[in-house]
Coordinates of C-alpha atoms in Angstrom, one line a residue:
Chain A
X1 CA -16.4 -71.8 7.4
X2 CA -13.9 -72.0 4.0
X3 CA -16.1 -69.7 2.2
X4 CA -15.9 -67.2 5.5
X5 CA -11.7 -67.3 5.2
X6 CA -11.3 -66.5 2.0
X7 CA -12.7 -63.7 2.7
X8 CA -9.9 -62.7 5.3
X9 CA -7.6 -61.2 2.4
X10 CA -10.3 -59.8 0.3
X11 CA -11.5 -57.5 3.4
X12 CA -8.0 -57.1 4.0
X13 CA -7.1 -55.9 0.8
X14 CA -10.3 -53.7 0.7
X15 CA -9.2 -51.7 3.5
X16 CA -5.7 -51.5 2.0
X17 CA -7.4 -49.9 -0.8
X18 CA -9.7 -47.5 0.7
X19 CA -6.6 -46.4 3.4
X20 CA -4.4 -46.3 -0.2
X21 CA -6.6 -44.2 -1.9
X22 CA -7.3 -41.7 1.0
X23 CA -3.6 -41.5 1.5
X24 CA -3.1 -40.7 -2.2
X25 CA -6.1 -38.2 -2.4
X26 CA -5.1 -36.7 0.8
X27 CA -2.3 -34.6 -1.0
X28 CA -5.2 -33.2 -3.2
X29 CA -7.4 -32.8 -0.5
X30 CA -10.3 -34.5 -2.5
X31 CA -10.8 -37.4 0.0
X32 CA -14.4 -36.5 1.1
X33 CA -17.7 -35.3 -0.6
X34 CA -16.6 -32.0 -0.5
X35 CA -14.2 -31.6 -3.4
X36 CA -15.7 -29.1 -5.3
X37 CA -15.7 -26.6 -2.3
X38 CA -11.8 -27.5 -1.2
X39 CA -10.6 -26.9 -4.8
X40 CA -13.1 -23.8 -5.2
X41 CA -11.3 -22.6 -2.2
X42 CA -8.0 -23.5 -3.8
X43 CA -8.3 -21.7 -7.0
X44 CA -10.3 -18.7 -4.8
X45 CA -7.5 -18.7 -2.8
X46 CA -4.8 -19.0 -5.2
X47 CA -5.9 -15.8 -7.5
X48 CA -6.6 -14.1 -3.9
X49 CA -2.4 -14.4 -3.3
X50 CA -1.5 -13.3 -6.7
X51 CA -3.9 -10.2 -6.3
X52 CA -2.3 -8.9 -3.3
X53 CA 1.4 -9.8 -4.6
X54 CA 0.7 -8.0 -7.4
X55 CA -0.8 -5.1 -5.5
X56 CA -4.0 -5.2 -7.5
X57 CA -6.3 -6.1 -4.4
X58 CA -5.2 -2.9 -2.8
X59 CA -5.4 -2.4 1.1
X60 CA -6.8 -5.6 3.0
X61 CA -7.0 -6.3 7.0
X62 CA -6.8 -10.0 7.3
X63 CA -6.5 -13.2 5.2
X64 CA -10.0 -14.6 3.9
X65 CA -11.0 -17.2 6.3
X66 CA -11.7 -19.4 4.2
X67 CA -7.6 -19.1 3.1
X68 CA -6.2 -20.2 6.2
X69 CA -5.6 -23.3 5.8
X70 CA -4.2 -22.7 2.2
X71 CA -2.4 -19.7 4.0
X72 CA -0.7 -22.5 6.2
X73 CA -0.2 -24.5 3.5
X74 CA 1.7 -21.8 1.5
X75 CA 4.2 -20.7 4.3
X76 CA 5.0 -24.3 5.8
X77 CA 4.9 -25.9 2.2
X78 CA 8.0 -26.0 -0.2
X79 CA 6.1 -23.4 -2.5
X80 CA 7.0 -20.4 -0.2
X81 CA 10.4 -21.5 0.2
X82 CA 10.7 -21.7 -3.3
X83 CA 9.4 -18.4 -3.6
X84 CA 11.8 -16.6 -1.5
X85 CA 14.9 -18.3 -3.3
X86 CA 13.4 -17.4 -7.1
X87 CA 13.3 -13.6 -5.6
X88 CA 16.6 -14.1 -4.2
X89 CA 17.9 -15.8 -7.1
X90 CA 16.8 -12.7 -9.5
X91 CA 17.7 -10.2 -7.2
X92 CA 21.6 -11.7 -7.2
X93 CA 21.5 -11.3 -10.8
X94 CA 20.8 -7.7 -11.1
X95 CA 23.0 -6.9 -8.2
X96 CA 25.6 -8.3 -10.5
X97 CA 25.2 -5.9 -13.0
X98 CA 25.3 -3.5 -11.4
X99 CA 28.8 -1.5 -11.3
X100 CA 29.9 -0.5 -8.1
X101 CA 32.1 3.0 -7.9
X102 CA 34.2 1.5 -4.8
X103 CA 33.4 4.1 -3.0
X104 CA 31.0 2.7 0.0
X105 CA 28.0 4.9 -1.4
X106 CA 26.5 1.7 -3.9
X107 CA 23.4 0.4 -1.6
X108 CA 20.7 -1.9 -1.8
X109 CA 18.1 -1.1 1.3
X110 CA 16.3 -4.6 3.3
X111 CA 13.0 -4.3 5.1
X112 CA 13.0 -6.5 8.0
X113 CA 9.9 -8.7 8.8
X114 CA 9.1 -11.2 6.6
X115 CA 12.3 -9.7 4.2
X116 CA 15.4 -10.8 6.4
X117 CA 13.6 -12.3 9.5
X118 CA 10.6 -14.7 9.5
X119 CA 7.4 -13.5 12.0
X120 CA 5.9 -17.2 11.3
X121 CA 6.6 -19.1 14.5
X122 CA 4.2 -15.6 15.8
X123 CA 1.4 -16.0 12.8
X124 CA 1.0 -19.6 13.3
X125 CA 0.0 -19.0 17.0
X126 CA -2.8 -16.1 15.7
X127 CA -4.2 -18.1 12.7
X128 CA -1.9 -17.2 9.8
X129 CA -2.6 -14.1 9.1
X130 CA -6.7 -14.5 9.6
X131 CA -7.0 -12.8 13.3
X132 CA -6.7 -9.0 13.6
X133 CA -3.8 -7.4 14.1
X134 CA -3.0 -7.4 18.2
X135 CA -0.6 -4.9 18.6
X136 CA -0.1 -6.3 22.4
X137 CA 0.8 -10.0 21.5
X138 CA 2.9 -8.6 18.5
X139 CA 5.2 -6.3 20.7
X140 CA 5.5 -9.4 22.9
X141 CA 6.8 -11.8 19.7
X142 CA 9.2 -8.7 18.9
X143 CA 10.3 -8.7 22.3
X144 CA 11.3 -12.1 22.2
X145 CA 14.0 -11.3 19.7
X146 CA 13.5 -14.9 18.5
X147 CA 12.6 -14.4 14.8
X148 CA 14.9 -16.8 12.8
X149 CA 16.4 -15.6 9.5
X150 CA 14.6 -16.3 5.7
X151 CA 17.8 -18.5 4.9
X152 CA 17.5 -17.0 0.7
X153 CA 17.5 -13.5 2.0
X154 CA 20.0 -14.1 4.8
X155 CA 22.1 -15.9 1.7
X156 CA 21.2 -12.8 -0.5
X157 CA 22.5 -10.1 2.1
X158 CA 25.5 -11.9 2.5
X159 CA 26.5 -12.3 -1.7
X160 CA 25.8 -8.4 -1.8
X161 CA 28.2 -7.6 1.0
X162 CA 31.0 -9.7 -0.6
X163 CA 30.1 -7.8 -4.2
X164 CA 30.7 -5.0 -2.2
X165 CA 27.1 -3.1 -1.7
X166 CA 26.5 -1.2 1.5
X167 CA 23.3 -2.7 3.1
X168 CA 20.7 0.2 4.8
X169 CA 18.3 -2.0 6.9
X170 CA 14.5 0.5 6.8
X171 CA 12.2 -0.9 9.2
X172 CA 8.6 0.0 10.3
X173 CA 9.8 -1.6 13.8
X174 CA 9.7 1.8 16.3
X175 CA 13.1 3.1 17.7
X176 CA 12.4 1.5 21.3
X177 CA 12.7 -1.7 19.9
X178 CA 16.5 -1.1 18.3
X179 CA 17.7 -3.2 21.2
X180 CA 16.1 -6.1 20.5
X181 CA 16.0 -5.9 16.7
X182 CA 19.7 -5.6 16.7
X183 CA 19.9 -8.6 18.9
X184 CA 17.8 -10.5 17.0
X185 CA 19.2 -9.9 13.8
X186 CA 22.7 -11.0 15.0
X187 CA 21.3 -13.9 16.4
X188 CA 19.7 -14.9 13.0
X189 CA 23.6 -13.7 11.2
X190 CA 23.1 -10.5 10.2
X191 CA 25.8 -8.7 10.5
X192 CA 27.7 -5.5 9.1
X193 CA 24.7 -3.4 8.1
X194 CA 26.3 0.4 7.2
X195 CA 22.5 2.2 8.9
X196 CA 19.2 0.7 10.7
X197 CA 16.1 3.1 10.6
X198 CA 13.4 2.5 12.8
X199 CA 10.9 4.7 12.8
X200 CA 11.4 8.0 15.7
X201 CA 8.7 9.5 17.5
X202 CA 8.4 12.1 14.7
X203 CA 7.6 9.2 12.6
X204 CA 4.7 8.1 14.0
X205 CA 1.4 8.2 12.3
X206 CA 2.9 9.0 9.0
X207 CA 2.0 5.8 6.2
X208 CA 4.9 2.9 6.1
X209 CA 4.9 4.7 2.2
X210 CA 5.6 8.1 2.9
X211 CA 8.1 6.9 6.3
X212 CA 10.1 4.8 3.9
X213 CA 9.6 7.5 1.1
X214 CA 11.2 10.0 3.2
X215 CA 14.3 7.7 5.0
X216 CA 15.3 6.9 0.7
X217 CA 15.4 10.8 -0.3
X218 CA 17.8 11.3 3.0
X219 CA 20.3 8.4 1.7
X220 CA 20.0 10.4 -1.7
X221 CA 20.4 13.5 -0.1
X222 CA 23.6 12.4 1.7
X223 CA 25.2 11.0 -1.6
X224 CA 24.0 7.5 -1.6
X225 CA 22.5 5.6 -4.8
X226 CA 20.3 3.3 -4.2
X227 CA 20.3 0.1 -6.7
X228 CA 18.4 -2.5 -5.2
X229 CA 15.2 -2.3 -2.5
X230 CA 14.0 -5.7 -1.0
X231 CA 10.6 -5.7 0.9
X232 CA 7.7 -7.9 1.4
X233 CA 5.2 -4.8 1.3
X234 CA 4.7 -2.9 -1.6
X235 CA 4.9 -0.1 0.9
X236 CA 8.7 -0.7 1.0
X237 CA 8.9 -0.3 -2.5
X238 CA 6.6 2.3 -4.1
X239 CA 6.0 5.8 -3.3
X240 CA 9.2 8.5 -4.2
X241 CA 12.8 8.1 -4.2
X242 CA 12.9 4.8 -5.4
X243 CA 15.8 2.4 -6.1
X244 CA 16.7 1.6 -9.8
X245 CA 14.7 -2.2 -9.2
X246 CA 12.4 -3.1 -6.9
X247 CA 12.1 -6.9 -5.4
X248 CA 8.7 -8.0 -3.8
X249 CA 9.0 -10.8 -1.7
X250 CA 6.1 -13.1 -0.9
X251 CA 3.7 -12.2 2.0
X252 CA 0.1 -13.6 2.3
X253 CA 0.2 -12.8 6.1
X254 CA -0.5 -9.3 6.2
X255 CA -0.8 -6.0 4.7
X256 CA 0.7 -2.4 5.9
X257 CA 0.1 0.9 3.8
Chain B
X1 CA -11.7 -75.1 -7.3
X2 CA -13.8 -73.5 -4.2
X3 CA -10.5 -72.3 -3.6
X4 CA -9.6 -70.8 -6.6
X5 CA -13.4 -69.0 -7.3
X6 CA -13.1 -67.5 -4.1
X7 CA -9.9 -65.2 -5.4
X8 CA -11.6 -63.8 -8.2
X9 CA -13.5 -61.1 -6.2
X10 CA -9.8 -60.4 -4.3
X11 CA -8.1 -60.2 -7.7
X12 CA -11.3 -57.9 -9.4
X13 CA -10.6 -56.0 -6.5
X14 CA -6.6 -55.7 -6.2
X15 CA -7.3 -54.0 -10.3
X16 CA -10.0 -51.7 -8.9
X17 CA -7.7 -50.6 -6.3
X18 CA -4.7 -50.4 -8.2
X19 CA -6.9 -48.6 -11.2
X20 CA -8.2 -46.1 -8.2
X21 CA -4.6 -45.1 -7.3
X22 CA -3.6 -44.7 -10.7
X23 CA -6.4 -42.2 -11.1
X24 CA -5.7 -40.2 -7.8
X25 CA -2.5 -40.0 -8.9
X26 CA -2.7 -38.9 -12.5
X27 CA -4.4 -35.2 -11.2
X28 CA -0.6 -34.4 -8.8
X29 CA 1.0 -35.9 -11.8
X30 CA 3.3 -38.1 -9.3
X31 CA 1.9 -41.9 -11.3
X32 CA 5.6 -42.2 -13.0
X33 CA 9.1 -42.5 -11.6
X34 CA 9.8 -38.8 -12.6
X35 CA 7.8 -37.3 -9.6
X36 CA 10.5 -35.1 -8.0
X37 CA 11.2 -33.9 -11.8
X38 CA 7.4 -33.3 -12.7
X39 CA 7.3 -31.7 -8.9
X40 CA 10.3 -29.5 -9.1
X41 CA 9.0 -28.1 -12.4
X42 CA 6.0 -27.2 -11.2
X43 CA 7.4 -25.3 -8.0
X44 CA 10.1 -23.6 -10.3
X45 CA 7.9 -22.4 -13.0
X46 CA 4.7 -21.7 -10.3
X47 CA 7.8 -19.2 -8.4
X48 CA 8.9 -18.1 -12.0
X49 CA 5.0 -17.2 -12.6
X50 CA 5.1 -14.9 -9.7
X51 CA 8.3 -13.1 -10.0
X52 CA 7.1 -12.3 -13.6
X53 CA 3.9 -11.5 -12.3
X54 CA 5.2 -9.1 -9.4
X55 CA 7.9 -7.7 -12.1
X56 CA 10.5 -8.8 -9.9
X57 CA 12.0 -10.7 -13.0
X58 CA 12.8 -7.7 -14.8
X59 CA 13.2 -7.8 -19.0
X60 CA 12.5 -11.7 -20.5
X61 CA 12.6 -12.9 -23.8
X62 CA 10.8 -16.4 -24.1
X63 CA 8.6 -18.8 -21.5
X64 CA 11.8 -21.4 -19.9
X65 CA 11.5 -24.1 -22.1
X66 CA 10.6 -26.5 -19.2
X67 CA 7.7 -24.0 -18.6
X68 CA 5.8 -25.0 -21.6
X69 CA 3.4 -27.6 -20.3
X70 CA 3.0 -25.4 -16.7
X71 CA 1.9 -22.5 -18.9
X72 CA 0.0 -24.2 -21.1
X73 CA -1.9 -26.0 -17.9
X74 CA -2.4 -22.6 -16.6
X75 CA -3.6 -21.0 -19.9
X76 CA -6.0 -23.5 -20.5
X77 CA -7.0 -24.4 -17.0
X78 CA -9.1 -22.6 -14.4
X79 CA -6.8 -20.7 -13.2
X80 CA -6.4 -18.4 -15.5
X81 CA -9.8 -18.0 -15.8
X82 CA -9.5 -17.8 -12.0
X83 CA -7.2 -14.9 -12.1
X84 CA -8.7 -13.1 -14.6
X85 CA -12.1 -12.7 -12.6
X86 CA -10.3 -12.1 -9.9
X87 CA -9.0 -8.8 -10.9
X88 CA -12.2 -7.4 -13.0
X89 CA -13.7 -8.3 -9.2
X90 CA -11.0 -5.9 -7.5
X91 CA -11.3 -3.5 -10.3
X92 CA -15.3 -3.0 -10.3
X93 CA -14.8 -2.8 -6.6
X94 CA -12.7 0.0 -7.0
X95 CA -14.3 1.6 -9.9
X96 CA -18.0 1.4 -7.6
X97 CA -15.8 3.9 -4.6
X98 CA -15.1 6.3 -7.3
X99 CA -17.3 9.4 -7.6
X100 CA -17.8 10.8 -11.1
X101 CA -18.3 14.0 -12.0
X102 CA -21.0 13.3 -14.8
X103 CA -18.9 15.7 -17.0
X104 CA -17.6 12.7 -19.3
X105 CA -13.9 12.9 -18.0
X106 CA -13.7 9.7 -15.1
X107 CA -11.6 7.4 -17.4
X108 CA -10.9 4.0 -17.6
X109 CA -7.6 2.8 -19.6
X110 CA -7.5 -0.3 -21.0
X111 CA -4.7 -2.4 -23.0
X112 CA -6.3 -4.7 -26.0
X113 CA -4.0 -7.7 -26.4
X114 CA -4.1 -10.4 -23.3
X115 CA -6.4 -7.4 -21.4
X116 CA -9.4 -7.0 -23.7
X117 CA -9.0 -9.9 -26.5
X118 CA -6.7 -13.4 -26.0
X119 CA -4.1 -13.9 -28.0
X120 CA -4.0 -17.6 -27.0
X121 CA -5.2 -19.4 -30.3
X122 CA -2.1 -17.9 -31.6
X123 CA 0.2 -18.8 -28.8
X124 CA -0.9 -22.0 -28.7
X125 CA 0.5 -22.5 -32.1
X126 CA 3.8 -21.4 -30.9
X127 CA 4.6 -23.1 -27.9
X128 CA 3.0 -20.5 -25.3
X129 CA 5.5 -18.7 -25.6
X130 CA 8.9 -20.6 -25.6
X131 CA 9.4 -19.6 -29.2
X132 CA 11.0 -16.2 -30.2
X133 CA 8.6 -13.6 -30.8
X134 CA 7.8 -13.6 -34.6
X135 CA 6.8 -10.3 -36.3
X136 CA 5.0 -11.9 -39.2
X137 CA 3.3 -14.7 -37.8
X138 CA 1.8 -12.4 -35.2
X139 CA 0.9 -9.9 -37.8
X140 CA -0.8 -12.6 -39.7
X141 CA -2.7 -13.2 -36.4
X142 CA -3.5 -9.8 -35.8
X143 CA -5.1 -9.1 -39.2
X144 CA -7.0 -12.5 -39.2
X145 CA -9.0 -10.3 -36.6
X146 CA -10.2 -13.6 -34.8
X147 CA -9.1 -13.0 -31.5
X148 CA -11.7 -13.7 -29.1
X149 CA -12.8 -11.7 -25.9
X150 CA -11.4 -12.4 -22.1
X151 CA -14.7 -13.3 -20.7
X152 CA -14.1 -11.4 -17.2
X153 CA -12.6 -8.3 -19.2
X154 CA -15.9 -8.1 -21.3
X155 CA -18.2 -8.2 -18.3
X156 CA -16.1 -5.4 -16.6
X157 CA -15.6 -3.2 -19.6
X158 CA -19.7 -3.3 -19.5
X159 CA -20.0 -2.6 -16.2
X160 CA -17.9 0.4 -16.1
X161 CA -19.7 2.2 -18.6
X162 CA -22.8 1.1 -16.5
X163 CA -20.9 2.8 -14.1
X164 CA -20.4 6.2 -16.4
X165 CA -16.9 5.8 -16.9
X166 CA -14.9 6.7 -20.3
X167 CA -13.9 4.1 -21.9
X168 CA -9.9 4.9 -23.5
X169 CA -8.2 2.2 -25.4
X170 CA -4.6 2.5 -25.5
X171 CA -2.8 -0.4 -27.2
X172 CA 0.7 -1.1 -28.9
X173 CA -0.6 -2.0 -32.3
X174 CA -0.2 -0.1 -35.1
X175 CA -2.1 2.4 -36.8
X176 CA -2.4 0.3 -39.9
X177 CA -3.7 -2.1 -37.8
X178 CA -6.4 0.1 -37.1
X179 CA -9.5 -1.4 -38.9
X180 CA -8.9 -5.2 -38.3
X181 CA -8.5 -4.1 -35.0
X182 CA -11.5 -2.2 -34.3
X183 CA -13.2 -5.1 -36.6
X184 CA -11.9 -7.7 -33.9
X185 CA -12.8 -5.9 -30.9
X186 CA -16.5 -5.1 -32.2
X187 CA -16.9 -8.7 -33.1
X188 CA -15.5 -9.6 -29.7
X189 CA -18.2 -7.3 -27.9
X190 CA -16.7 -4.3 -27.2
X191 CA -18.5 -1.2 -28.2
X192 CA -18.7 2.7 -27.3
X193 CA -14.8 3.7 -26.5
X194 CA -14.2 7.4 -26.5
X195 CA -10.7 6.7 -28.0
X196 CA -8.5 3.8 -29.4
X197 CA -4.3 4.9 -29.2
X198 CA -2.3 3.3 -31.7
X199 CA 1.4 3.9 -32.3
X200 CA 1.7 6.5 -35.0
X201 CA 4.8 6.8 -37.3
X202 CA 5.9 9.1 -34.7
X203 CA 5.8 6.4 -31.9
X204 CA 8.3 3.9 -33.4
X205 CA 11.2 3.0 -31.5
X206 CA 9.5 4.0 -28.6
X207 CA 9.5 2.1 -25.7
X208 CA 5.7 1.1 -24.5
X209 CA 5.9 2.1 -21.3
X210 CA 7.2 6.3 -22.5
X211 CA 4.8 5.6 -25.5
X212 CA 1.5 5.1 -22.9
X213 CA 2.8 7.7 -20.4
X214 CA 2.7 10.1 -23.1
X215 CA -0.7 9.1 -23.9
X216 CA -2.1 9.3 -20.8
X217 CA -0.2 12.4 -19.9
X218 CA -1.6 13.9 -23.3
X219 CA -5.4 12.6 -21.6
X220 CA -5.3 14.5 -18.4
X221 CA -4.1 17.6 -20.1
X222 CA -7.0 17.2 -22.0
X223 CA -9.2 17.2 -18.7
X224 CA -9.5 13.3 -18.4
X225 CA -9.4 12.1 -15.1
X226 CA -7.6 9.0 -15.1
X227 CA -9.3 6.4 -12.4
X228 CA -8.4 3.2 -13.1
X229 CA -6.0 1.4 -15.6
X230 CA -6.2 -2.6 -16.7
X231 CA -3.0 -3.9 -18.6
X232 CA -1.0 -7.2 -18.7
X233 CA 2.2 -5.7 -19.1
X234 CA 4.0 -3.8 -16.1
X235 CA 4.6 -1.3 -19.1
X236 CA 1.4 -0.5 -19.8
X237 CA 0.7 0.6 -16.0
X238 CA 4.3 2.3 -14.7
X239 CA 5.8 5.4 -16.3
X240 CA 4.0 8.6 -15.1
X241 CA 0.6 9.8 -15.6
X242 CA -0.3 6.6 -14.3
X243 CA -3.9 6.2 -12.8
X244 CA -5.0 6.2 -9.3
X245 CA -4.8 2.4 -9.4
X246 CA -3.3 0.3 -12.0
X247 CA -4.4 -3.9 -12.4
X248 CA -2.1 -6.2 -13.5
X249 CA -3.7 -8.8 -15.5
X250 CA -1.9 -12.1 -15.5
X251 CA 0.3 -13.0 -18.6
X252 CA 2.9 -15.7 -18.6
X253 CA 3.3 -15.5 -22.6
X254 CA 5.4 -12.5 -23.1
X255 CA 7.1 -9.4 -21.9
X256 CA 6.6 -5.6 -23.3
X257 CA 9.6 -3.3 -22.0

């Protein structure tokens, strides 16, 4: 009977242990047998991201399925978040450089999803990227008008307007949606933009790349220089009639051409 | 005394558990009082990583200072290594949907330093990067000739020419750093180029990025048709006469303008 008491805190301080140590290796996600497959999935998914930021993995449908959970990670984690403000951050420094002739003509052009409004409330309902594209529940989200602001970019849009930039807003979003776009971008404190394409019926069917492409040589065309070009696709940043510097900001979610 | 045996398993066992922590900890580097320092580091220089990566950064001199260790994890760590195969995978998956004409004229361009052979003995001796780029030390380097290959490079650069492409090395070295380099790259494994670019007398001053546009626009006049292009440096892969698709490899040691 003493011998089976002083064995109270020993078990006790066993199962401190073992919950102390799952806690701590939770955070790694090494807690069960499978390590080697959860950081083979890590590192997988890790060079995965930088391949499609740096436009090396080309065009891709969905996220990997076995990235979704490091997907999730990503966009709900502080890393993302620290992302968007480093791009932010570098993009405010150029801008500064940049002299502006006064004259209302200086512009730096914003994409909208996943630029200046955030689509994740919608991607964590459909898997984070690793469903199909469903054109339906998308136009539904849209609809909503409910997409909340990327706080660095909304920052970002706002330090350029006080240095005096004209902001062009170039969307892939169609012209029946203006409505909503508008209201959802003044709801998430966008305000004063000088233009907003969307795309017209004439537009449909062309590439995001050639669309963009073509709305940039008409700002030229009409006198404006473009400095500065913010876009989480590299579809919003390559192709012709290009600004002077380019800013890529993060998007493991999805890809358009 | 019954009392006091029966806390030595309890106290073996408090040291195993507090020896377990210590261990799960040590890997997220949170063990010491300075985890929101070693934390913030990590997200800053893991966000500095990609904006360098994705050329958002723009021109940079040196590796931040409080970058050293982060690089040097990554360098020397797996993902690196990780990255690397990455891209040769997305680049022989690209290069196998190319059809070549059998003529000898389906080229492959590829940068030597941190693309073909590591520099990373050398950069390890100066801070991976945080020092300022010295001339003679990295001459010294160069014509030691001991730079080894990067593993994934190797295995692609064989595979292409599996493949039938033409092999074109185009590389800011000198041309009196012609012989050590061909010396290195043979004793690094790489055989059968068609061509190796150096900077003539003529190229000096030039910027890399106009230097390998004129080489590569100098190719396709010759008939080359340029498929593919592997570089670390966002110079070696913009410009014009680029290729039909350009791959970034990863380097956090240094910037080419």
């Amino acid at each position: 009977m003493a011998s089976g008491q002083s064995l109270v805190p020993t078990i006790l301080l066993l199962l401190l242990c073992i919950v102390s140590t799952a806690v701590a290796n939770s955070i790694i996600q090494v807690v069960s047998g499978d390590r080697k497959i959860q950081i083979d999935d890590n590192l997988y998914c890790d060079s995965w991201r930088l391949s499609i930021e740096t436009n090396n993995y080309g065009v891709w449908s969905t996220v990997p399925e076995r990235c979704e959970s490091f997907v999730q990670d990503y966009m709900t984690g502080y890393r993302y978040q620290s992302d968007l403000e480093f791009v932010a951050s570098v993009s405010l420094t150029f801008a500064k450089t940049v002299e502006l002739a006064g004259d209302g003509k200086d512009v730096w052009v914003f994409d909208i999803d996943e630029t200046l409004l955030s689509n994740l409330p919608y991607y964590a309902t459909i898997g984070f990227g690793t469903e199909t594209y469903n054109e339906t529940s998308w136009d539904e989200w849209v609809a909503s008008g409910e997409a909340p602001a990327l706080v660095p970019s909304l920052k970002l849009y706002e330090e350029l307007q006080q240095l005096g930039f004209t902001i062009v807003l170039l969307t892939g979003r169609d012209e029946y949606q203006r409505n909503v776009t508008v209201k959802n971008l003044l709801a998430a404190g966008y305000t004063d933009w000088e233009t907003l394409f969307l795309r017209a019926t004439s537009d449909e069917g062309k590439k995001a790349i050639v669309y963009k492409s073509e709305k940039r040589a008409e700002l030229i065309s009409e006198g404006y220089r473009i400095h500065g070009n913010s876009g989480d696709q590299w579809s919003d940043l390559l192709g012709y009639a290009v600004a002077n510097r380019s800013f890529k900001i993060p998007d493991p979610l999805y890809y358009i051409s």
